[in-house]
Amino acid sequence: MSYIHQSDPELFSILNREIAREESTLELIASENFTSPAILEMAGGVMTNKYAEGYPGKRYYGGCEFVDEAEDLARDRLKTLFNCEYVNVQPHSGSQANMATLMTFLSPGETVMGLDLSHGGHLTHGSPVNFSGKLYNFISYRVSKQTGRVDFDEVYQLAKEHKPKLIICGGSAYPRFIEFEQFKDIAEKVGAYLMADIAHPAGLVAAGIHPSPMPHCDVVTSTTHKTLRGPRGGIIMMGKDFENIWGRVAPKSGRTKNVSELLDSTVMPGIQGGPLMHIIAAKAIAFGEALKPAFKIYAKNVVENAQYMAELLLNLDYKLVSDGTDTHVILIDLTNKNITGKKAENALGLAGITVNKNMVPFDEKSPFVTSGIRVGTPAVTTRGMGKNEIEKIVKWIDKSLKSCEDELTLQEIKSDVATLCDAFPIYPHLNH
Ligand code: DSN
């Protein structure tokens, strides 16, 4: 008998409807995934009760001996996973990880470069409605209209002109490998720090399928819940010789700190208080899972599924930004199909296929309408789906978009989707 059922039937019903939704629909949002039952259990466990401001061995509260062990394990595993020497596993989210990093390396008003949100970047890479765009002087670079890939001529021109103190590479809707080496070359030429946000491909990096940022970037941030398949959260990492950049990050006042101490103190007490110890322990489980050989196979399957999906979509005359993908992300420009991203998201939702509308580079529509949708394969691959299922999914996507006004057809597809999903259960132990 569920405790929630007994104490709060209203929330029990909501929870069960969400379980049923996740089980019976196809999750194609590129940033979502399904954690293992072990991660779910830890994230819902008693460590949520513990206050542990500070870091292992240096807390402001008593009773931290066991959460210290969990955080130490998370840190050690993360260092092994990404081959890095500094990690901070406390950021509550990717945005917090980015905020702490920007606040460590920059003073308000300083110049930074990041990929334009409408070209695949992220809110925290300088959007004017976000803290990043409000606190810093962000200069956005874009992708090339011809290739859909970062326009490095433009990046270099802008970097020479604006002399940023830091350049961010990475984003949320960039289907190709992040070109760390090319960014490093430009950052070095203009004397900028290089920060990579690998929130999207982190699991692929961990598995060695995507190049690693560590040899090229001064600092790396990520989330833990996308391709990395952990609980919802953020992390910050630095590679091997990070203390060499100390001196360039001197705080304006206060006692001298090296860059790792500065990053730690920007996370806590700078922007956060008590860490989410249940989530940090769940991150430790996720990093342990990602270190196992099975995770490499999973990550390889994610990319193979995405590349097969891209090939099938191209055969059906869908226009893909950059003409394909190296990763788990496909960005579909629907302009030639005469349907907006908003309408496509709605139609696919009615057919049991969850995606998000997304701006495409040089989009003429607003972010609330958009000309595209972003799809991704991490979640369906976690369910065990492969090429056969990808073929069905692409046919359903195409049929749904062609029948976007025909509710009956969308209902029929939804029922076929549910039948397929039944054969690939996610959490058989959960009631719904
Ligand atoms: N919202 C995330 C995504 O969907 O990619 C990025 O933070």
Short mmCIF file of C-alpha atoms and ligand atoms in Angstrom, two decimals:
data_model
loop_
_atom_site.label_atom_id
_atom_site.label_comp_id
_atom_site.label_asym_id
_atom_site.label_seq_id
_atom_site.Cartn_x
_atom_site.Cartn_y
_atom_site.Cartn_z
CA MET A 1 0.00 0.00 0.00
CA SER A 2 1.38 3.42 -0.97
CA TYR A 3 1.91 6.01 1.78
CA ILE A 4 0.89 8.73 -0.62
CA HIS A 5 -2.30 6.82 -1.36
CA GLN A 6 -3.14 6.81 2.33
CA SER A 7 -2.15 10.36 3.19
CA ASP A 8 -2.94 12.32 0.04
CA PRO A 9 -5.19 10.58 -2.50
CA GLU A 10 -5.29 13.72 -4.63
CA LEU A 11 -1.51 13.70 -5.18
CA PHE A 12 -1.56 9.90 -5.50
CA SER A 13 -3.88 10.24 -8.42
CA ILE A 14 -1.72 12.93 -10.02
CA LEU A 15 1.41 10.79 -9.56
CA ASN A 16 -0.23 7.75 -11.08
CA ARG A 17 -1.45 9.68 -14.06
CA GLU A 18 2.11 10.91 -14.64
CA ILE A 19 3.45 7.32 -14.34
CA ALA A 20 0.84 6.19 -16.86
CA ARG A 21 1.74 9.07 -19.20
CA GLU A 22 5.44 8.20 -19.09
CA GLU A 23 4.70 4.50 -19.62
CA SER A 24 2.17 4.84 -22.44
CA THR A 25 3.64 7.62 -24.59
CA LEU A 26 6.84 8.06 -26.60
CA GLU A 27 9.21 10.51 -24.95
CA LEU A 28 11.19 12.25 -27.67
CA ILE A 29 12.16 15.39 -25.76
CA ALA A 30 15.93 15.38 -26.30
CA SER A 31 16.71 16.57 -22.77
CA GLU A 32 14.64 13.92 -20.97
CA ASN A 33 15.42 10.40 -19.90
CA PHE A 34 14.30 7.72 -17.42
CA THR A 35 16.51 7.08 -14.41
CA SER A 36 17.08 3.58 -13.08
CA PRO A 37 14.82 2.42 -10.22
CA ALA A 38 17.88 2.62 -7.93
CA ILE A 39 18.31 6.33 -8.70
CA LEU A 40 14.59 6.88 -8.20
CA GLU A 41 14.77 5.18 -4.81
CA MET A 42 17.75 7.24 -3.66
CA ALA A 43 16.21 10.49 -4.92
CA GLY A 44 13.12 9.70 -2.86
CA GLY A 45 15.09 8.60 0.18
CA VAL A 46 15.84 9.89 3.68
CA MET A 47 18.81 12.02 2.70
CA THR A 48 16.25 14.63 1.70
CA ASN A 49 15.98 15.25 5.46
CA LYS A 50 19.60 16.29 5.96
CA TYR A 51 21.06 19.77 6.11
CA ALA A 52 24.70 19.71 5.03
CA GLU A 53 25.80 23.25 4.12
CA GLY A 54 29.50 23.14 3.32
CA TYR A 55 31.54 20.34 1.79
CA PRO A 56 32.55 16.86 3.02
CA GLY A 57 34.62 17.21 6.21
CA LYS A 58 33.79 20.93 6.48
CA ARG A 59 30.08 21.23 7.19
CA TYR A 60 28.12 23.75 9.21
CA TYR A 61 25.92 20.97 10.66
CA GLY A 62 26.45 17.85 12.74
CA GLY A 63 25.39 14.37 11.69
CA CYS A 64 26.93 14.64 8.23
CA GLU A 65 29.14 11.53 8.38
CA PHE A 66 27.04 9.48 5.97
CA VAL A 67 26.10 12.24 3.54
CA ASP A 68 29.82 13.09 3.48
CA GLU A 69 30.50 9.54 2.30
CA ALA A 70 27.85 9.87 -0.39
CA GLU A 71 29.20 13.20 -1.66
CA ASP A 72 32.79 11.91 -1.63
CA LEU A 73 31.71 8.92 -3.67
CA ALA A 74 29.86 11.15 -6.14
CA ARG A 75 32.94 13.33 -6.52
CA ASP A 76 35.37 10.42 -6.95
CA ARG A 77 33.17 8.65 -9.49
CA LEU A 78 32.61 11.84 -11.46
CA LYS A 79 36.35 12.52 -11.61
CA THR A 80 36.92 9.01 -13.00
CA LEU A 81 34.04 9.28 -15.44
CA PHE A 82 35.25 12.48 -17.11
CA ASN A 83 38.96 12.19 -16.32
CA CYS A 84 39.08 15.46 -14.39
CA GLU A 85 40.64 16.60 -11.13
CA TYR A 86 38.11 19.13 -9.82
CA VAL A 87 34.40 18.53 -9.49
CA ASN A 88 31.51 20.15 -7.66
CA VAL A 89 28.38 18.00 -7.47
CA GLN A 90 26.23 20.45 -5.52
CA PRO A 91 24.60 22.69 -8.17
CA HIS A 92 20.85 22.10 -8.02
CA SER A 93 20.59 22.46 -11.81
CA GLY A 94 22.53 23.20 -14.97
CA SER A 95 21.53 26.86 -14.67
CA GLN A 96 23.01 27.01 -11.15
CA ALA A 97 26.19 25.36 -12.42
CA ASN A 98 26.44 27.98 -15.15
CA MET A 99 25.65 30.82 -12.77
CA ALA A 100 28.35 29.72 -10.31
CA THR A 101 30.88 29.36 -13.11
CA LEU A 102 30.15 32.72 -14.71
CA MET A 103 30.20 34.42 -11.30
CA THR A 104 33.58 32.84 -10.54
CA PHE A 105 35.30 33.74 -13.79
CA LEU A 106 33.67 37.11 -14.48
CA SER A 107 32.70 40.36 -12.81
CA PRO A 108 29.35 41.95 -13.68
CA GLY A 109 29.49 43.90 -16.92
CA GLU A 110 32.35 41.88 -18.43
CA THR A 111 32.08 40.52 -21.96
CA VAL A 112 31.23 36.88 -22.72
CA MET A 113 30.38 35.04 -25.92
CA GLY A 114 27.80 32.26 -26.26
CA LEU A 115 25.70 30.56 -28.92
CA ASP A 116 22.49 32.47 -29.66
CA LEU A 117 19.48 30.75 -28.05
CA SER A 118 17.61 30.69 -31.35
CA HIS A 119 20.62 29.01 -32.99
CA GLY A 120 20.80 26.20 -30.43
CA GLY A 121 22.27 27.93 -27.35
CA HIS A 122 20.80 28.04 -23.85
CA LEU A 123 19.00 30.60 -21.70
CA THR A 124 22.04 30.91 -19.44
CA HIS A 125 24.31 31.65 -22.40
CA GLY A 126 23.23 35.27 -22.54
CA SER A 127 19.51 35.43 -23.12
CA PRO A 128 18.35 38.95 -22.20
CA VAL A 129 15.57 37.52 -20.01
CA ASN A 130 18.05 35.44 -17.97
CA PHE A 131 20.53 36.47 -15.22
CA SER A 132 23.34 35.85 -17.72
CA GLY A 133 22.09 38.43 -20.20
CA LYS A 134 21.29 40.88 -17.42
CA LEU A 135 24.60 40.61 -15.50
CA TYR A 136 27.10 40.31 -18.34
CA ASN A 137 27.74 41.86 -21.71
CA PHE A 138 26.92 38.85 -23.88
CA ILE A 139 27.85 38.76 -27.55
CA SER A 140 26.04 35.96 -29.39
CA TYR A 141 27.57 33.93 -32.19
CA ARG A 142 25.44 31.91 -34.56
CA VAL A 143 25.48 28.95 -36.89
CA SER A 144 26.03 29.28 -40.62
CA LYS A 145 22.89 29.40 -42.76
CA GLN A 146 24.44 26.98 -45.25
CA THR A 147 25.75 24.31 -42.89
CA GLY A 148 23.73 24.70 -39.68
CA ARG A 149 27.04 24.37 -37.81
CA VAL A 150 28.83 27.01 -35.74
CA ASP A 151 30.20 29.70 -38.02
CA PHE A 152 33.80 29.85 -36.82
CA ASP A 153 34.66 32.77 -39.10
CA GLU A 154 31.99 34.75 -37.26
CA VAL A 155 33.15 33.47 -33.84
CA TYR A 156 36.69 34.63 -34.57
CA GLN A 157 35.62 38.01 -35.97
CA LEU A 158 33.39 38.68 -32.96
CA ALA A 159 36.06 37.48 -30.54
CA LYS A 160 38.68 39.80 -32.10
CA GLU A 161 36.27 42.72 -32.05
CA HIS A 162 34.78 42.31 -28.56
CA LYS A 163 37.68 40.62 -26.70
CA PRO A 164 35.51 38.47 -24.43
CA LYS A 165 36.92 37.36 -21.10
CA LEU A 166 35.18 34.00 -21.58
CA ILE A 167 33.66 32.03 -24.43
CA ILE A 168 30.95 29.41 -23.84
CA CYS A 169 30.63 26.48 -26.21
CA GLY A 170 27.77 24.00 -26.24
CA GLY A 171 24.01 24.42 -26.23
CA SER A 172 20.58 22.83 -26.06
CA ALA A 173 19.66 22.23 -29.66
CA TYR A 174 22.94 21.64 -31.46
CA PRO A 175 22.84 18.27 -33.26
CA ARG A 176 26.56 18.11 -34.00
CA PHE A 177 29.63 17.41 -31.86
CA ILE A 178 30.73 20.50 -29.95
CA GLU A 179 33.92 21.64 -31.70
CA PHE A 180 36.07 22.09 -28.57
CA GLU A 181 39.37 22.32 -30.47
CA GLN A 182 38.21 25.05 -32.80
CA PHE A 183 36.83 27.05 -29.89
CA LYS A 184 40.09 26.57 -27.96
CA ASP A 185 42.08 27.89 -30.88
CA ILE A 186 40.02 31.09 -30.95
CA ALA A 187 39.92 31.45 -27.15
CA GLU A 188 43.71 31.21 -27.04
CA LYS A 189 44.13 33.75 -29.84
CA VAL A 190 42.06 36.36 -27.96
CA GLY A 191 43.13 35.40 -24.41
CA ALA A 192 39.67 34.23 -23.27
CA TYR A 193 38.73 31.45 -20.89
CA LEU A 194 36.86 28.59 -22.56
CA MET A 195 33.84 27.12 -20.79
CA ALA A 196 31.97 24.11 -22.18
CA ASP A 197 28.36 23.41 -21.29
CA ILE A 198 27.98 19.72 -22.08
CA ALA A 199 24.53 19.33 -20.46
CA HIS A 200 23.17 17.63 -23.57
CA PRO A 201 25.93 15.26 -24.68
CA ALA A 202 27.38 14.52 -21.19
CA GLY A 203 26.39 10.84 -21.32
CA LEU A 204 27.89 10.52 -24.79
CA VAL A 205 31.10 12.19 -23.58
CA ALA A 206 31.23 9.86 -20.56
CA ALA A 207 30.87 6.88 -22.89
CA GLY A 208 33.60 8.13 -25.24
CA ILE A 209 31.17 8.56 -28.16
CA HIS A 210 31.46 12.38 -28.18
CA PRO A 211 34.87 14.14 -27.91
CA SER A 212 35.85 15.21 -24.41
CA PRO A 213 36.08 18.89 -23.51
CA MET A 214 38.62 18.25 -20.76
CA PRO A 215 41.87 18.69 -22.76
CA HIS A 216 40.62 21.95 -24.30
CA CYS A 217 38.37 23.81 -21.86
CA ASP A 218 39.20 25.70 -18.66
CA VAL A 219 35.91 24.74 -17.04
CA VAL A 220 33.03 22.43 -17.91
CA THR A 221 29.43 22.43 -16.68
CA SER A 222 26.66 19.93 -17.19
CA THR A 223 23.35 18.65 -16.05
CA THR A 224 23.07 15.06 -14.84
CA HIS A 225 19.62 14.10 -16.13
CA LYS A 226 19.82 14.18 -19.92
CA THR A 227 21.99 11.66 -21.79
CA LEU A 228 23.83 11.02 -18.50
CA ARG A 229 20.55 9.52 -17.19
CA GLY A 230 20.91 10.59 -13.57
CA PRO A 231 18.66 12.57 -11.25
CA ARG A 232 17.80 16.19 -12.10
CA GLY A 233 20.81 18.35 -11.20
CA GLY A 234 24.02 20.14 -12.19
CA ILE A 235 27.79 19.64 -11.92
CA ILE A 236 30.97 21.67 -12.52
CA MET A 237 34.29 20.13 -13.57
CA MET A 238 37.84 21.17 -14.41
CA GLY A 239 40.48 19.02 -16.10
CA LYS A 240 44.04 18.46 -15.07
CA ASP A 241 45.98 21.71 -14.90
CA PHE A 242 43.24 24.04 -13.71
CA GLU A 243 45.31 25.70 -10.99
CA ASN A 244 47.49 27.18 -13.77
CA ILE A 245 44.69 29.56 -14.59
CA TRP A 246 44.72 30.84 -11.00
CA GLY A 247 45.94 34.40 -11.04
CA ARG A 248 43.70 35.20 -13.94
CA VAL A 249 40.66 34.69 -11.68
CA ALA A 250 41.81 36.75 -8.71
CA PRO A 251 38.88 37.91 -6.61
CA LYS A 252 38.56 41.68 -6.29
CA SER A 253 38.92 41.48 -2.53
CA GLY A 254 39.17 38.98 0.27
CA ARG A 255 41.70 36.30 1.00
CA THR A 256 43.56 34.65 -1.82
CA LYS A 257 41.90 31.51 -3.11
CA ASN A 258 42.74 29.18 -5.90
CA VAL A 259 40.21 28.66 -8.65
CA SER A 260 38.77 25.43 -7.23
CA GLU A 261 38.18 27.09 -3.84
CA LEU A 262 36.62 30.04 -5.60
CA LEU A 263 34.24 27.80 -7.55
CA ASP A 264 33.28 25.89 -4.41
CA SER A 265 32.57 29.09 -2.53
CA THR A 266 30.60 30.58 -5.41
CA VAL A 267 28.32 27.52 -5.37
CA MET A 268 28.00 27.61 -1.55
CA PRO A 269 27.58 30.14 0.06
CA GLY A 270 27.63 32.28 -3.12
CA ILE A 271 24.45 31.16 -4.82
CA GLN A 272 23.14 28.14 -2.90
CA GLY A 273 22.59 27.07 0.68
CA GLY A 274 21.96 23.50 1.76
CA PRO A 275 22.84 20.92 -0.89
CA LEU A 276 20.22 18.37 -1.94
CA MET A 277 21.93 15.37 -0.38
CA HIS A 278 19.36 12.86 -1.66
CA ILE A 279 20.07 14.09 -5.19
CA ILE A 280 23.85 14.11 -4.68
CA ALA A 281 23.65 10.48 -3.49
CA ALA A 282 21.47 9.69 -6.52
CA LYS A 283 24.07 11.42 -8.73
CA ALA A 284 26.68 9.06 -7.22
CA ILE A 285 24.56 6.09 -8.31
CA ALA A 286 24.19 7.55 -11.80
CA PHE A 287 27.95 8.11 -12.15
CA GLY A 288 28.49 4.52 -10.99
CA GLU A 289 26.03 3.30 -13.62
CA ALA A 290 27.73 5.39 -16.31
CA LEU A 291 31.09 3.81 -15.44
CA LYS A 292 29.76 0.34 -16.27
CA PRO A 293 30.31 -1.19 -19.75
CA ALA A 294 26.54 -1.39 -20.37
CA PHE A 295 26.36 2.42 -20.40
CA LYS A 296 28.77 2.60 -23.36
CA ILE A 297 26.44 0.30 -25.29
CA TYR A 298 23.46 2.44 -24.27
CA ALA A 299 25.16 5.66 -25.45
CA LYS A 300 26.17 4.05 -28.75
CA ASN A 301 22.56 2.92 -29.28
CA VAL A 302 21.26 6.43 -28.51
CA VAL A 303 23.35 7.88 -31.35
CA GLU A 304 22.61 5.01 -33.75
CA ASN A 305 18.89 5.45 -33.13
CA ALA A 306 19.13 9.21 -33.69
CA GLN A 307 21.15 8.79 -36.88
CA TYR A 308 18.69 6.20 -38.20
CA MET A 309 15.76 8.46 -37.34
CA ALA A 310 17.51 11.35 -39.14
CA GLU A 311 18.06 9.19 -42.24
CA LEU A 312 14.40 8.13 -42.34
CA LEU A 313 13.20 11.71 -41.85
CA LEU A 314 15.46 12.93 -44.67
CA ASN A 315 13.99 10.20 -46.92
CA LEU A 316 10.55 11.67 -46.18
CA ASP A 317 11.77 15.11 -47.25
CA TYR A 318 12.10 16.58 -43.77
CA LYS A 319 14.67 19.36 -43.54
CA LEU A 320 17.12 18.80 -40.70
CA VAL A 321 19.32 21.56 -39.34
CA SER A 322 22.90 20.60 -40.32
CA ASP A 323 21.40 17.78 -42.45
CA GLY A 324 21.65 15.19 -39.70
CA THR A 325 23.14 14.53 -36.31
CA ASP A 326 26.27 13.29 -34.55
CA THR A 327 24.45 13.00 -31.25
CA HIS A 328 21.05 12.27 -29.68
CA VAL A 329 19.46 15.50 -31.00
CA ILE A 330 17.66 16.13 -34.27
CA LEU A 331 16.36 19.59 -35.07
CA ILE A 332 13.63 19.48 -37.71
CA ASP A 333 12.87 22.61 -39.72
CA LEU A 334 9.21 22.23 -40.71
CA THR A 335 9.06 25.24 -43.02
CA ASN A 336 8.72 23.09 -46.18
CA LYS A 337 5.96 21.04 -44.50
CA ASN A 338 3.85 24.12 -43.94
CA ILE A 339 3.23 23.47 -40.25
CA THR A 340 4.55 25.45 -37.28
CA GLY A 341 6.46 23.95 -34.39
CA LYS A 342 3.58 24.79 -32.08
CA LYS A 343 1.04 22.98 -34.20
CA ALA A 344 3.37 20.02 -34.69
CA GLU A 345 3.99 19.73 -30.93
CA ASN A 346 0.22 19.75 -30.31
CA ALA A 347 -0.58 17.19 -33.02
CA LEU A 348 2.19 14.84 -31.89
CA GLY A 349 1.04 15.25 -28.29
CA LEU A 350 -2.44 14.11 -29.29
CA ALA A 351 -0.81 11.10 -30.97
CA GLY A 352 1.09 10.17 -27.78
CA ILE A 353 4.47 11.42 -29.02
CA THR A 354 6.06 14.09 -26.82
CA VAL A 355 8.40 16.63 -28.43
CA ASN A 356 9.09 20.32 -27.99
CA LYS A 357 8.64 23.10 -30.47
CA ASN A 358 11.98 24.75 -31.11
CA MET A 359 13.32 27.77 -32.94
CA VAL A 360 15.47 26.89 -35.92
CA PRO A 361 18.42 29.07 -36.97
CA PHE A 362 17.23 32.28 -38.68
CA ASP A 363 13.65 31.49 -37.60
CA GLU A 364 11.13 34.13 -38.55
CA LYS A 365 8.54 32.88 -36.07
CA SER A 366 8.38 33.70 -32.36
CA PRO A 367 9.62 31.30 -29.66
CA PHE A 368 5.96 30.60 -28.83
CA VAL A 369 5.23 29.44 -32.38
CA THR A 370 8.59 28.46 -33.97
CA SER A 371 9.32 26.80 -37.29
CA GLY A 372 10.73 23.61 -35.87
CA ILE A 373 10.65 20.77 -33.41
CA ARG A 374 13.51 19.16 -31.53
CA VAL A 375 13.48 15.40 -31.10
CA GLY A 376 15.89 13.07 -29.33
CA THR A 377 16.45 9.41 -28.63
CA PRO A 378 17.84 9.09 -25.04
CA ALA A 379 14.51 8.11 -23.43
CA VAL A 380 13.22 5.66 -26.05
CA THR A 381 16.66 4.02 -26.13
CA THR A 382 16.54 3.58 -22.35
CA ARG A 383 13.29 1.66 -22.88
CA GLY A 384 15.20 -0.71 -25.14
CA MET A 385 13.81 0.53 -28.44
CA GLY A 386 15.93 0.07 -31.56
CA LYS A 387 15.73 0.32 -35.34
CA ASN A 388 12.37 -1.46 -35.73
CA GLU A 389 10.73 0.89 -33.29
CA ILE A 390 12.44 3.96 -34.77
CA GLU A 391 10.90 3.03 -38.15
CA LYS A 392 7.44 2.94 -36.58
CA ILE A 393 8.02 6.19 -34.70
CA VAL A 394 9.09 8.05 -37.85
CA LYS A 395 6.01 6.78 -39.73
CA TRP A 396 3.78 7.95 -36.88
CA ILE A 397 5.49 11.34 -36.75
CA ASP A 398 4.97 11.80 -40.48
CA LYS A 399 1.36 10.63 -40.37
CA SER A 400 0.55 12.82 -37.36
CA LEU A 401 1.96 15.92 -39.00
CA LYS A 402 0.05 15.19 -42.21
CA SER A 403 -3.13 14.59 -40.18
CA CYS A 404 -2.70 17.40 -37.69
CA GLU A 405 -6.36 18.47 -38.04
CA ASP A 406 -7.73 14.92 -37.98
CA GLU A 407 -8.35 13.99 -34.35
CA LEU A 408 -9.55 10.50 -35.19
CA THR A 409 -6.31 9.59 -36.96
CA LEU A 410 -4.28 11.09 -34.11
CA GLN A 411 -6.30 8.99 -31.64
CA GLU A 412 -5.60 5.85 -33.68
CA ILE A 413 -1.88 6.60 -33.68
CA LYS A 414 -2.02 7.21 -29.93
CA SER A 415 -3.49 3.77 -29.44
CA ASP A 416 -0.77 2.15 -31.61
CA VAL A 417 1.87 4.12 -29.66
CA ALA A 418 0.44 2.80 -26.37
CA THR A 419 0.54 -0.78 -27.67
CA LEU A 420 4.20 -0.39 -28.60
CA CYS A 421 5.00 1.21 -25.25
CA ASP A 422 3.34 -1.70 -23.40
CA ALA A 423 6.04 -3.95 -24.81
CA PHE A 424 8.79 -1.69 -23.40
CA PRO A 425 7.85 -1.03 -19.76
CA ILE A 426 9.94 1.51 -17.84
CA TYR A 427 9.06 0.94 -14.17
CA PRO A 428 7.19 -2.38 -13.89
CA HIS A 429 7.42 -2.16 -10.08
CA LEU A 430 5.34 1.00 -9.90
CA ASN A 431 1.55 0.83 -9.66
CA HIS A 432 -0.45 2.72 -12.18
N1 DSN B 1 15.59 22.87 -20.92
C1 DSN B 1 16.73 22.13 -21.31
C2 DSN B 1 16.54 21.48 -22.65
O1 DSN B 1 15.43 21.11 -22.93
O2 DSN B 1 17.48 21.33 -23.39
C3 DSN B 1 17.94 22.93 -21.26
O3 DSN B 1 18.05 23.47 -20.00
#
